[in-house]
Short mmCIF file of C-alpha atoms in Angstrom, two decimals:
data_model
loop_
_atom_site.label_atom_id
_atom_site.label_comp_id
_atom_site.label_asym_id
_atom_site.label_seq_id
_atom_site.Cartn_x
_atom_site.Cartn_y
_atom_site.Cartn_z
CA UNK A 149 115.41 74.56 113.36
CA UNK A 150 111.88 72.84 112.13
CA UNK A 151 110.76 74.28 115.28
CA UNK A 152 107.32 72.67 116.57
CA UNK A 153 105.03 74.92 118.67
CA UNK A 154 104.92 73.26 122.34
CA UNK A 155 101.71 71.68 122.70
CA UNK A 156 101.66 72.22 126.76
CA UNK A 157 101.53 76.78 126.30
CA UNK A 158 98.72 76.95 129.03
CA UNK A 159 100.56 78.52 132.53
CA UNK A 160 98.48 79.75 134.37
CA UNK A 161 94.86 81.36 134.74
CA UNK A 162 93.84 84.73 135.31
CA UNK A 163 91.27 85.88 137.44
CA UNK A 164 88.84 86.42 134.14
CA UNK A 165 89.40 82.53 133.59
CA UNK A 166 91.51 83.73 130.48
CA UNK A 167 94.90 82.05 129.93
CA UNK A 168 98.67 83.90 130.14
CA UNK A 169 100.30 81.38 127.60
CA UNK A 170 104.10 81.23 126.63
CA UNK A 171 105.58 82.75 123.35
CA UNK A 172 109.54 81.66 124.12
CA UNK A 173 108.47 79.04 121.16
CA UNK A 174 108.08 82.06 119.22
CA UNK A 175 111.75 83.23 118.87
CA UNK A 176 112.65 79.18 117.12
CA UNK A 177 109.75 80.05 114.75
CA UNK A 178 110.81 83.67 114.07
CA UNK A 179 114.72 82.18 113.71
CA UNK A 180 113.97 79.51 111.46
CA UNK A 181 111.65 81.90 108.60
CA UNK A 182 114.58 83.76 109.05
CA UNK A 183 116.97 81.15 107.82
CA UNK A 184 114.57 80.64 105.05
CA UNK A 185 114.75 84.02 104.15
CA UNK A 186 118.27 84.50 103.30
CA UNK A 187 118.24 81.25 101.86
CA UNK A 188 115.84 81.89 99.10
CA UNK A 189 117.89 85.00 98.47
CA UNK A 190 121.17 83.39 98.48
CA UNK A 191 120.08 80.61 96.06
CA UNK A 192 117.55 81.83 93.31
CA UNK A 193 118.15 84.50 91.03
CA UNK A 194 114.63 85.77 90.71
CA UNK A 195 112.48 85.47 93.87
CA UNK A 196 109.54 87.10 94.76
CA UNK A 197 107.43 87.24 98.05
CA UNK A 198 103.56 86.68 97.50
CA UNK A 199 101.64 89.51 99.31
CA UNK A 200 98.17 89.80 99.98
CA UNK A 201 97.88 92.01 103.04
CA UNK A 202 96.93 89.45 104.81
CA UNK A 203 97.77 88.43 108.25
CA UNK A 204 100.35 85.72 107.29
CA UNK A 205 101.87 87.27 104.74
CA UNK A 206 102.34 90.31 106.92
CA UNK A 207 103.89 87.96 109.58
CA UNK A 208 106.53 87.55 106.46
CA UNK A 209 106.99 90.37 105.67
CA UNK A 210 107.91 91.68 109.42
CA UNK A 211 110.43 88.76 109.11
CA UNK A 212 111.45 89.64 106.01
CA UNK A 213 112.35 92.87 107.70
CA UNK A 214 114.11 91.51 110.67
CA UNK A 215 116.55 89.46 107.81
CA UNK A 216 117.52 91.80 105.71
CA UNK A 217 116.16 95.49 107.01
CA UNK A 218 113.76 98.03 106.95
CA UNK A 219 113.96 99.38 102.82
CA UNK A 220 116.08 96.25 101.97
CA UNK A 221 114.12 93.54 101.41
CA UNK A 222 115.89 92.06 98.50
CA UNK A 223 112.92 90.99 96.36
CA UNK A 224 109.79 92.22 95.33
CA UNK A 225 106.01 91.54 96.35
CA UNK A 226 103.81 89.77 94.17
CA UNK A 227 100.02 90.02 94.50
CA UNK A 228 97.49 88.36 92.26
CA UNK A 229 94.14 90.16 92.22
CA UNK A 230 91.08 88.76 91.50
CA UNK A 231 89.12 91.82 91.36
CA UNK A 232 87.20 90.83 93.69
CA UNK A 233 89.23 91.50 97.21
CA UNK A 234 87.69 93.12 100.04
CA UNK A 235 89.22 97.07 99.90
CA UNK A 236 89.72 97.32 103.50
CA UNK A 237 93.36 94.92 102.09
CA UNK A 238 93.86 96.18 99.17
CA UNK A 239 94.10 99.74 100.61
CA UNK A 240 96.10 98.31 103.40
CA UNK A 241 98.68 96.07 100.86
CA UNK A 242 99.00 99.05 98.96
CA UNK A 243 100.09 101.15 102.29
CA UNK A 244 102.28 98.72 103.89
CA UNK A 245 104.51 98.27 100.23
CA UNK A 246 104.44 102.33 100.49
CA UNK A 247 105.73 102.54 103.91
CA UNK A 248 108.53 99.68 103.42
CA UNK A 249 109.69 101.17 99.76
CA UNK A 250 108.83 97.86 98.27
CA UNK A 251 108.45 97.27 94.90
CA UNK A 252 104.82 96.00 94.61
CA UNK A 253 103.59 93.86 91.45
CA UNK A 254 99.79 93.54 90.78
CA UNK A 255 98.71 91.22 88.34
CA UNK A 256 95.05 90.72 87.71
CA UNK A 257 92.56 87.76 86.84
CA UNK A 258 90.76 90.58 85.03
CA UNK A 259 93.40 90.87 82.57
CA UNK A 260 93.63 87.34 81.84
CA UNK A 261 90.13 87.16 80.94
CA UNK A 262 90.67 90.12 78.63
CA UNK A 263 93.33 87.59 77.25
CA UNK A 264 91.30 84.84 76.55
CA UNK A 265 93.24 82.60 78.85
CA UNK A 266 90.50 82.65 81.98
CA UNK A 267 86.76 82.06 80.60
CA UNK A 268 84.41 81.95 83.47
CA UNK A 269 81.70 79.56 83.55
CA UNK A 270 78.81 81.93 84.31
CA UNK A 271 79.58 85.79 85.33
CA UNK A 272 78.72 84.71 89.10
CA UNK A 273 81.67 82.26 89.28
CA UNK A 274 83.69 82.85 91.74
CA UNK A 275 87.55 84.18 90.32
CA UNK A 276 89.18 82.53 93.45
CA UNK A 277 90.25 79.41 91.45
CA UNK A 278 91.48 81.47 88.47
CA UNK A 279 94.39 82.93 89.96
CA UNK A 280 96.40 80.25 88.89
CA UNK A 281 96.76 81.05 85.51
CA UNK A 282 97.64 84.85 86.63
CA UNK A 283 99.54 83.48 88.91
CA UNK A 284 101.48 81.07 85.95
CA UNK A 285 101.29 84.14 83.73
CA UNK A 286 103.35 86.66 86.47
CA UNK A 287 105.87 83.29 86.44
CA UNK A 288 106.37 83.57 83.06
CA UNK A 289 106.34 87.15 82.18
CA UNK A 290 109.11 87.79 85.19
CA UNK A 291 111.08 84.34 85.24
CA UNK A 292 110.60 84.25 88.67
CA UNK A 293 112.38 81.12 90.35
CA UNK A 294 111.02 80.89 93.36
CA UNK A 295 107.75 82.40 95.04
CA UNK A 296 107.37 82.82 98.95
CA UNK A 297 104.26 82.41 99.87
CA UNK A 298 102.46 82.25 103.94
CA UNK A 299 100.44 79.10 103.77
CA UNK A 300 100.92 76.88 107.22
CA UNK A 301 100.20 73.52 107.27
CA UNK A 302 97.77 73.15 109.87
CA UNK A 303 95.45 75.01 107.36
CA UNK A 304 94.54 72.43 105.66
CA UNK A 305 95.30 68.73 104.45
CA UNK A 306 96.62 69.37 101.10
CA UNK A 307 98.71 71.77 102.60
CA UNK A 308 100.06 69.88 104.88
CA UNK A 309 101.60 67.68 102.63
CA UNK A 310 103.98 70.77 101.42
CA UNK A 311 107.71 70.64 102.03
CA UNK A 312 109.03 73.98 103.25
CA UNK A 313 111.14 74.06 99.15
CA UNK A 314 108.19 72.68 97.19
CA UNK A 315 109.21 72.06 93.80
CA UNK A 316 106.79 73.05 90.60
CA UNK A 317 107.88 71.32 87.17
CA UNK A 318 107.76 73.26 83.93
CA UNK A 319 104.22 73.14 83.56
CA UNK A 320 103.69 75.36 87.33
CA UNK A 321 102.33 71.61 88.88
CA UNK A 322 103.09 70.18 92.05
CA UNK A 323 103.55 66.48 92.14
CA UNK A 324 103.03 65.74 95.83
CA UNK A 325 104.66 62.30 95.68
CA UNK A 326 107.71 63.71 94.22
CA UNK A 327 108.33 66.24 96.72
CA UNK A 328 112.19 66.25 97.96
CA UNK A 329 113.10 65.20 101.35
CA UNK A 330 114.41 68.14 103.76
CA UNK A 331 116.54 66.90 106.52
CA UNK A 332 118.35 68.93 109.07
CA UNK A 333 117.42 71.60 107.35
CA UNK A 334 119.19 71.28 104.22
CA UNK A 335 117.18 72.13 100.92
CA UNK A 336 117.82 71.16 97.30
CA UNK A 337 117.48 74.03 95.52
CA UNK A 338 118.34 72.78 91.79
CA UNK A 339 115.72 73.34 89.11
CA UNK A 340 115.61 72.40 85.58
CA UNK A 341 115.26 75.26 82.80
CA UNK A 342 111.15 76.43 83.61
CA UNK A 343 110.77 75.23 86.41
CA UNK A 344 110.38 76.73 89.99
CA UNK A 345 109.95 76.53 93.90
CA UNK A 346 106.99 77.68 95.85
CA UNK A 347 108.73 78.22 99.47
CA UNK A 348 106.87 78.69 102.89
CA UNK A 349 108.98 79.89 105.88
CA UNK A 350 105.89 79.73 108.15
CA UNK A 351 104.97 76.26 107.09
CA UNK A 352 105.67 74.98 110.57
CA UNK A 353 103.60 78.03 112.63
CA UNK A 354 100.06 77.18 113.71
CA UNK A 355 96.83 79.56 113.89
CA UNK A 356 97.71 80.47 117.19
CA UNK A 357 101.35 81.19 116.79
CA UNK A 358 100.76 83.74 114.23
CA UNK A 359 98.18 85.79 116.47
CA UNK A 360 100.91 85.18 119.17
CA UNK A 361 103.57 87.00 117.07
CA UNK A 362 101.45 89.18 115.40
CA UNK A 363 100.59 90.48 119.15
CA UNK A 364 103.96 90.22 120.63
CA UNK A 365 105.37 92.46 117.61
CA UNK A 366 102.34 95.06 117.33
CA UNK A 367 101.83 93.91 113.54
CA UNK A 368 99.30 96.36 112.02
CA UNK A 369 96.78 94.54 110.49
CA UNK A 370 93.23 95.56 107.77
CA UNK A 371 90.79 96.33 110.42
CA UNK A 372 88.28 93.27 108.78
CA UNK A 373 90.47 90.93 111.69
CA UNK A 374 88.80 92.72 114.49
CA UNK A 375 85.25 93.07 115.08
CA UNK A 376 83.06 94.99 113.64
CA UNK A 377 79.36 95.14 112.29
CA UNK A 378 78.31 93.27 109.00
CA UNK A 379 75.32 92.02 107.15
CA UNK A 380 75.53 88.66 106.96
CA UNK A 381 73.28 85.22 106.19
CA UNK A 382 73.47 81.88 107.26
CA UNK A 383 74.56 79.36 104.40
CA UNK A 384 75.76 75.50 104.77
CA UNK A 385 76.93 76.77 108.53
CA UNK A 386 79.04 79.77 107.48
CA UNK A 387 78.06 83.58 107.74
CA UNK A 388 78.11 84.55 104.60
CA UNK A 389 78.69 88.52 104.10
CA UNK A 390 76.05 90.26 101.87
CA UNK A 391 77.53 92.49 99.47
CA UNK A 392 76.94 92.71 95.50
CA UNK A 393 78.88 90.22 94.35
CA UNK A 394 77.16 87.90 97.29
CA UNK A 395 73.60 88.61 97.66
CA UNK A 396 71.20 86.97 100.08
CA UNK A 397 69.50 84.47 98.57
CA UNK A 398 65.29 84.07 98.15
CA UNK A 399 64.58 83.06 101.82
CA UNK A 400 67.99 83.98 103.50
CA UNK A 401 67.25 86.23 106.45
CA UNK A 402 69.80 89.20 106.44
CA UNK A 403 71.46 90.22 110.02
CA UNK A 404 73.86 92.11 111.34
CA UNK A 405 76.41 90.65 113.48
CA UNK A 406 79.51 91.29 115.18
CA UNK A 407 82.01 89.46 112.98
CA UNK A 408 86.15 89.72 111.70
CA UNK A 409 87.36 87.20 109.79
CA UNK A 410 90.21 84.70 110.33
CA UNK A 411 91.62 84.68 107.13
CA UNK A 412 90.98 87.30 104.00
CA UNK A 413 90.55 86.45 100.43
CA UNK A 414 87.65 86.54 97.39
CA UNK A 415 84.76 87.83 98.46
CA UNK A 416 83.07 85.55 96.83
CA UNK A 417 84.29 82.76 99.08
CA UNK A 418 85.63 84.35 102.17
CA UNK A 419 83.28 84.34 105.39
CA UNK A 420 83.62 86.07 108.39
CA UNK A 421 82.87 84.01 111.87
CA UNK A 422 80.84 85.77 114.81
CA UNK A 423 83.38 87.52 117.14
CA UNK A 424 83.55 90.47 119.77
CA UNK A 425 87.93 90.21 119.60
CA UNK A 426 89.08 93.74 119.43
CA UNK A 427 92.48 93.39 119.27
CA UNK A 428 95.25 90.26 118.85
CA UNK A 429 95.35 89.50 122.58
CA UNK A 430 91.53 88.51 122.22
CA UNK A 431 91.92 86.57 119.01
CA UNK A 432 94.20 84.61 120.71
CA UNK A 433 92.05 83.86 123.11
CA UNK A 434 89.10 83.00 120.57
CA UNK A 435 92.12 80.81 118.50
CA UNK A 436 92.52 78.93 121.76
CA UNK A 437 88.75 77.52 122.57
CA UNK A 438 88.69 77.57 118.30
CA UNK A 439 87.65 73.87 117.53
CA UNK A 440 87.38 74.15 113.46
CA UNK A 441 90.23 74.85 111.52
CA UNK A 442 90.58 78.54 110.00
CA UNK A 443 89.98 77.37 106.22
CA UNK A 444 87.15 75.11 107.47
CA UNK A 445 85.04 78.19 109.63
CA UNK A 446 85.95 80.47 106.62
CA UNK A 447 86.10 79.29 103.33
CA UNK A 448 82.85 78.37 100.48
CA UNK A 449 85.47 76.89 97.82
CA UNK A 450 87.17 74.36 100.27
CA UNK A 451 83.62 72.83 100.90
CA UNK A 452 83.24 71.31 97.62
CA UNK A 453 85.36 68.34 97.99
CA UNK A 454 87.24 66.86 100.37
CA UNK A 455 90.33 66.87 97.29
CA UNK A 456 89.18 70.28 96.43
CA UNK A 457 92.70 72.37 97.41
CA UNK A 458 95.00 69.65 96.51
CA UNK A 459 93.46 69.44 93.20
CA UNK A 460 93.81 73.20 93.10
CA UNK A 461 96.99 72.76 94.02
CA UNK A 462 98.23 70.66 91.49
CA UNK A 463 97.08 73.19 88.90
CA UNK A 464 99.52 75.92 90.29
CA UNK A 465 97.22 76.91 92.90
CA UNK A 466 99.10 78.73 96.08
#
């Protein structure tokens, strides 16, 4: 358990000076989200996985499968909408609950502005940040007691600071210095009346590990991972994708590139990065030689501060 990918994965080269790497790490990995699982199910009352259609929470969800069964997964899927997702996922999160008979709960940011409860600062704001108070809203309305979610912790450094059983207190807050210590794999699982776990069974899986797995198990994925032709402007060293809610800017240059992205989420803060992978065995190539973290290449919000996602975090971000 608390599997580590090997850091030594390079065997050999191929005649295209590509790389053959090992995925044997990949079955500890698999094993131990596994584990994790069944042990949410076993011990809360009112789980729920987090699904976005993207590519890590689709890595969960074909674990998910492998625990408990094709049509059994014991809990249901939780996404919080900001109205502003790109519908290439949407369309594909909506499929993949179809095909697996999941029960599939949508919650919107929209609606919680109707409420009163999420008052933008200017209509151009980007929603991204607003999820958690959907997100605390969904907690409340369903009592849920504990909330899998896909984030890794080589995503970022708040993130890495997560325990694999991260408690949340009453309010939906995470106190990083009063996380609980998880050795040899044993989790404390008690909560107080309101309160709840976040838990992430891929906490320990890398970048690379995931495009490993998602190759090795022929994981479907939206078709935005893989190349493909998109307007696009240069802004603070991202690509940023022109659409309506992100117009180019007076003196921004439109192109069109060959682009996916690494990771999927508002599109008001989500950036693609230039590309010509086709399918997972190429991305894992491109993950290899990738010297900038996927949040870093990717994502407008996380370049505000340096404290930006742990603050975020604290306020019952994911």
């Amino acid at each position: 358990m608390n599997a580590r990918t090997e850091h030594d994965l390079l065997l050999q080269s191929t005649t295209q000076s590509l790389a053959r790497l090992s995925n044997t790490h990949l079955d500890a990995l698999e094993e131990e989200t596994i584990f994790i699982l069944r042990e949410v199910a076993a011990s809360f009352e009112r789980p729920t996985l987090l699904f976005s259609g993207g590519k890590d929470s689709l890595v969960l969800l074909k674990c998910a499968e492998k625990a408990f069964g094709a049509g059994r997964i014991p809990y249901p899927l939780l996404m919080i909408d900001t109205g502003h997702n790109f519908p290439e996922v949407t369309d594909f999160r909506d499929q993949r609950a179809r095909e697996l008979g999941a029960e599939l709960i949508v919650r919107s940011v929209e609606d919680s502005m109707k409420r009163g409860t999420v008052r933008l600062a200017h209509p151009g704001e980007s929603r991204n940040v607003h999820q958690s108070v959907t997100l605390l809203e969904a907690i409340e309305e369903f009592r849920f007691d504990a909330l899998i979610g896909g984030a890794r912790r080589d995503e970022e450094k708040a993130r890495a600071k997560e325990r694999i059983f991260s408690h949340r207190d009453s309010f939906g807050q995470w106190q990083p210095k009063d996380q609980r210590p998880e050795l040899w794999t044993l989790f404390n699982t008690r909560l107080a009346p309101g309160e709840h776990f976040r838990v992430f069974p891929i906490s320990n899986w890398t970048e690379l590990d995931v495009w490993q797995y998602i190759e090795r198990e022929h994981i479907a994925l939206p078709s935005i991972y893989y190349t493909h032709k998109r307007e696009v402007v240069e802004r603070r060293g991202l690509l940023v994708p022109v659409t309506e809610l992100t117009p180019p800017r007076d003196g921004e240059q439109v192109e069109v590139r060959d682009v996916r992205f690494r990771t999927v989420g508002d599109i008001t803060c989500t950036c693609p990065v230039e590309s010509l992978a086709a399918d997972a065995a190429d991305v894992v190539v491109e993950t290899l030689a990738a010297d900038v973290s996927e949040r870093g290449a990717t994502r407008m919000d996380d370049k505000t501060s340096e404290a930006s996602m742990e603050k975020r975090k604290k306020d019952g971000y994911f």
